[in-house]
């Protein structure tokens, strides 16, 4: 597995994974817009054939980072790619002198919460009615923090 910084040419591949993995996916335009801001970074995980398997989107501002999105294509899930992406992200933050990472995760997303816990994230708050759902109700978000 190879991790590398993504560029604008990756928008369609990111969008495809986003559509297959998220309940409320980012639009193609929102993904492309991230490349207009220097404080955002996207890293991608590639298999041996240079096929994008997963990605992570984050920012770095004022000594902190917000993890905005992480997704792994369905055919590559449960193979450790999410861990590789998260580890690469945290290593990059440390090398940049970032001291804190924050993220939100659906309260129902137990696999993601478990993964973040393995990387020393702790649950610090609940954000009520944060996420859209397929139904009329919204879902709470768990805010998690990692002090690096």
C-alpha positions in Angstrom: 0.0 0.0 0.0 1.4 3.4 -1.0 0.2 6.6 0.7 0.6 9.9 -1.3 -0.8 13.4 -1.4 -3.8 13.7 -3.7 -4.3 16.4 -6.3 -7.1 17.8 -8.3 -6.8 14.9 -10.8 -8.1 12.6 -8.0 -11.5 14.3 -7.6 -13.5 11.7 -9.6 -11.9 8.8 -7.7 -12.5 10.4 -4.3 -16.1 11.2 -5.3 -16.7 7.6 -6.4 -15.5 6.3 -3.0 -17.5 9.0 -1.2 -20.7 8.0 -2.9 -20.3 4.3 -2.1 -19.3 4.8 1.6 -21.1 7.8 3.1 -24.7 8.3 4.1 -24.4 12.0 3.3 -21.6 12.2 0.8 -19.7 15.3 -0.2 -20.5 16.6 -3.6 -17.9 16.6 -6.4 -17.8 20.4 -6.2 -17.1 20.3 -2.5 -14.3 17.8 -3.0 -12.7 19.9 -5.8 -13.1 23.1 -3.7 -10.8 21.6 -1.0 -7.9 22.0 -3.4 -8.4 25.8 -3.3 -7.2 26.1 0.3 -3.6 25.6 1.4 -4.5 24.5 4.9 -6.3 21.3 3.6 -4.6 18.1 2.7 -5.8 14.9 1.1 -3.9 11.7 1.3 -4.7 8.6 -0.7 -4.0 4.9 -0.3 -3.1 3.2 -3.5 -2.8 -0.5 -4.3 -0.1 -1.9 -6.5 -2.0 -1.0 -9.7 -2.2 2.7 -8.7 -5.9 2.4 -8.0 -7.2 4.7 -5.2 -8.4 2.5 -2.4 -9.1 5.1 0.3 -8.5 8.7 1.3 -8.4 11.1 4.2 -9.2 14.8 4.2 -7.9 17.1 6.9 -6.9 20.6 7.7 -4.1 22.1 9.8 -4.8 25.5 11.4 -3.3 27.2 14.4 -1.5 24.1 15.7 -4.6 21.9 15.4 -6.1 19.6 12.8 -9.6 18.7 12.0 -10.1 15.3 10.3 -13.0 16.0 7.9 -13.4 12.7 6.1 -11.9 9.3 5.8 -13.2 6.6 3.6 -12.1 3.2 2.1 -13.7 1.7 -1.0 -16.0 -1.2 -0.1 -13.9 -3.8 -1.8 -10.8 -2.7 0.3 -12.5 -2.4 3.7 -11.4 -4.6 6.6 -7.9 -4.8 5.2 -6.2 -2.3 7.5 -6.3 0.6 5.0 -8.2 2.9 7.4 -5.5 2.3 10.0 -2.7 3.0 7.5 -4.4 6.3 6.4 -5.0 7.3 10.0 -1.4 6.5 11.0 0.0 8.4 8.1 -2.2 11.4 9.0 -1.0 11.4 12.6 2.6 11.0 11.6 2.3 14.0 9.2 0.7 16.1 12.0 3.6 15.3 14.4 6.1 16.2 11.8 4.4 19.6 11.3 4.3 20.3 15.0 0.5 19.9 15.3 -0.5 19.1 18.9 -4.2 18.2 18.6 -6.5 16.4 16.3 -10.3 16.7 16.4 -13.0 14.8 14.6 -16.7 14.0 14.6 -18.1 10.6 14.0 -21.7 9.3 13.9 -22.7 7.9 17.3 -23.8 4.7 15.4 -20.5 4.2 13.7 -19.0 1.7 16.1 -16.2 0.5 13.7 -14.9 4.0 13.2 -15.1 4.8 16.9 -13.2 1.7 17.7 -10.5 2.5 15.1 -10.1 6.0 16.5 -9.8 4.6 20.0 -6.9 2.4 18.9 -5.1 5.6 17.9 -5.6 7.3 21.2 -8.7 9.4 20.4 -11.0 10.0 23.3 -14.6 11.0 23.3 -15.0 14.5 24.6 -18.5 15.6 23.7 -21.7 14.9 21.9 -23.0 17.2 19.2 -26.8 16.7 19.0 -28.6 16.3 15.7 -25.4 16.9 13.7 -25.6 14.4 10.8 -28.2 14.0 8.1 -29.8 10.6 7.8 -31.8 8.9 5.1 -34.9 9.5 7.2 -36.5 12.6 8.7 -34.3 12.6 11.9 -30.7 13.6 12.4 -28.0 11.6 14.2 -25.8 12.8 17.0 -22.0 13.1 16.5 -19.4 12.1 19.0 -16.6 14.6 19.1 -13.2 12.9 19.6 -9.8 14.3 20.4 -6.2 13.1 20.2 -3.6 15.1 22.0 -0.4 14.4 20.1 
